[in-house]
């Protein structure tokens, strides 16, 4: 009885947190996934949404953090089935459950799971899923807890569609259309965890403009805005469009998964060349960059390494760049 009361108190606390903080839809979903994982002692929490014949991991916590954005076949997914049936589904062992693709479950290290449909405007629009790397990890009480948790936020979900434009805007720089600092920090943590988990390289390039302040001072802020938009277009021409960010006034970043330091330096140099060829401002705006690569799961260390390389490049020459190979070990 005490355990049940404790779970109920935790659910009420989650509801109060959501109401008091005036969270947007993405933050609501992240909080719910985190609480679901904690309350069921799962190793991972996930929010999945359908995209045609696939289920997409749109929010991930715990062991699932590196798997953000992965796509699983809807027809062989417990989440897809829960969505289609609009029912809570429980799997004790993915190795023997005929409803589930064992290969896909092994990919995310899910041995047992619970999938709960999320409702919006009377329709099931997504799935809250928790899973564990152990079989038989969940009890009937865990199913009840997740049902109560999702029901407790139904009022908030009525104002927070999983697909609303506001969520995209909160991570997009309005002037350049690139992803912003918030999106950068989130993505950096995810990619660093993914790099460590799958033992794949990860590189980062940081860029800073030379001559931008003079354009603002002498030609005006509209001209400065045009420079920033031109830089965004130059970055947009690289092979790493989806991982480009404006992280400060005239500071930009390229996060490069599955890229070693030599490849990252080539990619950053191409961006630099594109910026110079664009003849931005009065034709004198250039840039410099710093590049670093990662061999651990510490995203902050990767950022610091690239930032040190950028500072070194700026000290040497505003038009030069420098690389710190495999700094964050």
Tab-separated table of N, CA and C in Angstrom, residues 112-172:
chain	number	residue	atom	x	y	z
A	112	UNK	N	11.957	-6.373	-22.087
A	112	UNK	CA	10.551	-6.325	-21.677
A	112	UNK	C	10.092	-4.884	-21.758
A	113	UNK	N	8.790	-4.670	-21.988
A	113	UNK	CA	8.314	-3.304	-22.212
A	113	UNK	C	6.831	-3.156	-21.955
A	114	UNK	N	6.420	-1.909	-21.788
A	114	UNK	CA	5.013	-1.521	-21.699
A	114	UNK	C	4.801	-0.366	-22.660
A	115	UNK	N	3.728	-0.434	-23.444
A	115	UNK	CA	3.402	0.631	-24.398
A	115	UNK	C	2.003	1.159	-24.092
A	116	UNK	N	1.907	2.486	-23.901
A	116	UNK	CA	0.636	3.117	-23.536
A	116	UNK	C	0.294	4.190	-24.567
A	117	UNK	N	-0.862	4.088	-25.226
A	117	UNK	CA	-1.253	5.112	-26.202
A	117	UNK	C	-1.423	6.481	-25.538
A	118	UNK	N	-1.016	7.528	-26.234
A	118	UNK	CA	-1.229	8.902	-25.794
A	118	UNK	C	-2.348	9.496	-26.634
A	119	UNK	N	-3.270	10.166	-25.975
A	119	UNK	CA	-4.450	10.650	-26.671
A	119	UNK	C	-4.437	12.170	-26.757
A	120	UNK	N	-4.928	12.655	-27.889
A	120	UNK	CA	-5.080	14.092	-28.115
A	120	UNK	C	-6.324	14.307	-28.960
A	121	UNK	N	-7.216	15.150	-28.464
A	121	UNK	CA	-8.486	15.404	-29.164
A	121	UNK	C	-9.235	14.115	-29.469
A	122	UNK	N	-9.199	13.175	-28.527
A	122	UNK	CA	-9.963	11.950	-28.670
A	122	UNK	C	-9.320	10.884	-29.522
A	123	UNK	N	-8.107	11.133	-30.031
A	123	UNK	CA	-7.431	10.162	-30.875
A	123	UNK	C	-6.079	9.780	-30.281
A	124	UNK	N	-5.674	8.537	-30.519
A	124	UNK	CA	-4.339	8.093	-30.113
A	124	UNK	C	-3.333	8.648	-31.116
A	125	UNK	N	-2.427	9.526	-30.661
A	125	UNK	CA	-1.497	10.205	-31.567
A	125	UNK	C	-0.053	9.802	-31.340
A	126	UNK	N	0.215	9.077	-30.293
A	126	UNK	CA	1.574	8.655	-29.991
A	126	UNK	C	1.553	7.581	-28.926
A	127	UNK	N	2.717	7.166	-28.509
A	127	UNK	CA	2.835	6.088	-27.529
A	127	UNK	C	3.915	6.431	-26.513
A	128	UNK	N	3.576	6.246	-25.250
A	128	UNK	CA	4.569	6.291	-24.184
A	128	UNK	C	5.025	4.864	-23.931
A	129	UNK	N	6.329	4.642	-24.028
A	129	UNK	CA	6.856	3.290	-23.834
A	129	UNK	C	7.991	3.313	-22.827
A	130	UNK	N	7.976	2.342	-21.934
A	130	UNK	CA	9.136	2.105	-21.068
A	130	UNK	C	9.633	0.706	-21.366
A	131	UNK	N	10.941	0.528	-21.248
A	131	UNK	CA	11.454	-0.826	-21.434
A	131	UNK	C	12.644	-1.079	-20.529
A	132	UNK	N	12.967	-2.344	-20.404
A	132	UNK	CA	14.081	-2.779	-19.571
A	132	UNK	C	14.925	-3.764	-20.359
A	133	UNK	N	16.191	-3.824	-20.018
A	133	UNK	CA	17.079	-4.799	-20.657
A	133	UNK	C	16.930	-6.190	-20.063
A	134	UNK	N	16.083	-6.315	-19.033
A	134	UNK	CA	15.823	-7.613	-18.394
A	134	UNK	C	14.424	-8.105	-18.743
A	135	UNK	N	14.236	-9.419	-18.873
A	135	UNK	CA	12.882	-9.947	-19.076
A	135	UNK	C	12.073	-9.852	-17.787
A	136	UNK	N	10.746	-9.843	-17.921
A	136	UNK	CA	9.837	-9.856	-16.759
A	136	UNK	C	10.157	-8.734	-15.779
A	137	UNK	N	10.472	-7.566	-16.292
A	137	UNK	CA	10.878	-6.464	-15.418
A	137	UNK	C	9.699	-5.679	-14.857
A	138	UNK	N	8.497	-5.867	-15.434
A	138	UNK	CA	7.371	-5.028	-15.045
A	138	UNK	C	6.227	-5.841	-14.446
A	139	UNK	N	5.549	-5.232	-13.477
A	139	UNK	CA	4.424	-5.840	-12.783
A	139	UNK	C	3.128	-5.181	-13.235
A	140	UNK	N	1.981	-5.787	-12.926
A	140	UNK	CA	0.703	-5.149	-13.270
A	140	UNK	C	0.575	-3.742	-12.685
A	141	UNK	N	1.191	-3.518	-11.524
A	141	UNK	CA	1.133	-2.184	-10.921
A	141	UNK	C	1.822	-1.148	-11.792
A	142	UNK	N	2.850	-1.567	-12.531
A	142	UNK	CA	3.550	-0.642	-13.411
A	142	UNK	C	2.645	-0.209	-14.559
A	143	UNK	N	1.864	-1.155	-15.072
A	143	UNK	CA	0.906	-0.825	-16.130
A	143	UNK	C	-0.098	0.198	-15.622
A	144	UNK	N	-0.602	-0.036	-14.415
A	144	UNK	CA	-1.569	0.888	-13.817
A	144	UNK	C	-0.950	2.267	-13.600
A	145	UNK	N	0.302	2.288	-13.167
A	145	UNK	CA	0.985	3.561	-12.942
A	145	UNK	C	1.080	4.373	-14.223
A	146	UNK	N	1.452	3.728	-15.319
A	146	UNK	CA	1.584	4.444	-16.592
A	146	UNK	C	0.231	4.938	-17.094
A	147	UNK	N	-0.804	4.151	-16.878
A	147	UNK	CA	-2.136	4.596	-17.268
A	147	UNK	C	-2.538	5.847	-16.492
A	148	UNK	N	-2.289	5.837	-15.189
A	148	UNK	CA	-2.605	7.006	-14.370
A	148	UNK	C	-1.769	8.211	-14.782
A	149	UNK	N	-0.523	7.967	-15.100
A	149	UNK	CA	0.364	9.059	-15.494
A	149	UNK	C	-0.115	9.727	-16.766
A	150	UNK	N	-0.465	8.941	-17.765
A	150	UNK	CA	-0.925	9.526	-19.031
A	150	UNK	C	-2.296	10.187	-18.869
A	151	UNK	N	-3.160	9.599	-18.048
A	151	UNK	CA	-4.473	10.201	-17.819
A	151	UNK	C	-4.345	11.522	-17.071
A	152	UNK	N	-3.351	11.606	-16.198
A	152	UNK	CA	-3.203	12.803	-15.380
A	152	UNK	C	-2.786	14.020	-16.189
A	153	UNK	N	-2.229	13.827	-17.377
A	153	UNK	CA	-1.788	14.969	-18.185
A	153	UNK	C	-2.689	15.203	-19.391
A	154	UNK	N	-3.853	14.557	-19.408
A	154	UNK	CA	-4.728	14.691	-20.574
A	154	UNK	C	-5.146	16.139	-20.801
A	155	UNK	N	-5.365	16.874	-19.706
A	155	UNK	CA	-5.764	18.276	-19.861
A	155	UNK	C	-4.648	19.091	-20.502
A	156	UNK	N	-3.412	18.828	-20.075
A	156	UNK	CA	-2.287	19.559	-20.652
A	156	UNK	C	-2.068	19.176	-22.108
A	157	UNK	N	-2.254	17.903	-22.424
A	157	UNK	CA	-2.057	17.457	-23.799
A	157	UNK	C	-3.066	18.067	-24.745
A	158	UNK	N	-4.220	18.439	-24.214
A	158	UNK	CA	-5.234	19.072	-25.047
A	158	UNK	C	-4.737	20.409	-25.592
A	159	UNK	N	-3.721	20.979	-24.929
A	159	UNK	CA	-3.164	22.258	-25.370
A	159	UNK	C	-1.742	22.104	-25.906
A	160	UNK	N	-1.331	20.852	-26.068
A	160	UNK	CA	0.068	20.635	-26.464
A	160	UNK	C	0.174	19.474	-27.426
A	161	UNK	N	-0.257	19.683	-28.646
A	161	UNK	CA	-0.157	18.632	-29.654
A	161	UNK	C	1.293	18.267	-29.903
A	162	UNK	N	1.523	16.992	-30.166
A	162	UNK	CA	2.882	16.538	-30.449
A	162	UNK	C	3.432	17.158	-31.733
A	163	UNK	N	2.544	17.689	-32.551
A	163	UNK	CA	2.965	18.193	-33.856
A	163	UNK	C	2.903	19.714	-33.958
A	164	UNK	N	2.729	20.417	-32.854
A	164	UNK	CA	2.498	21.860	-32.948
A	164	UNK	C	3.747	22.597	-33.430
A	165	UNK	N	3.513	23.726	-34.085
A	165	UNK	CA	4.586	24.533	-34.646
A	165	UNK	C	5.460	25.135	-33.545
A	166	UNK	N	4.860	25.406	-32.401
A	166	UNK	CA	5.594	26.034	-31.303
A	166	UNK	C	6.835	25.241	-30.916
A	167	UNK	N	6.725	23.919	-30.936
A	167	UNK	CA	7.863	23.082	-30.548
A	167	UNK	C	9.020	23.287	-31.508
A	168	UNK	N	8.725	23.380	-32.797
A	168	UNK	CA	9.788	23.601	-33.777
A	168	UNK	C	10.401	24.984	-33.613
A	169	UNK	N	9.539	25.975	-33.373
A	169	UNK	CA	10.029	27.336	-33.252
A	169	UNK	C	10.965	27.504	-32.063
A	170	UNK	N	10.731	26.753	-30.990
A	170	UNK	CA	11.551	26.895	-29.792
A	170	UNK	C	12.977	26.425	-30.017
A	171	UNK	N	13.231	25.715	-31.104
A	171	UNK	CA	14.560	25.206	-31.400
A	171	UNK	C	15.128	25.752	-32.709
A	172	UNK	N	14.500	26.761	-33.243
A	172	UNK	CA	14.934	27.322	-34.523
A	172	UNK	C	15.259	28.799	-34.369
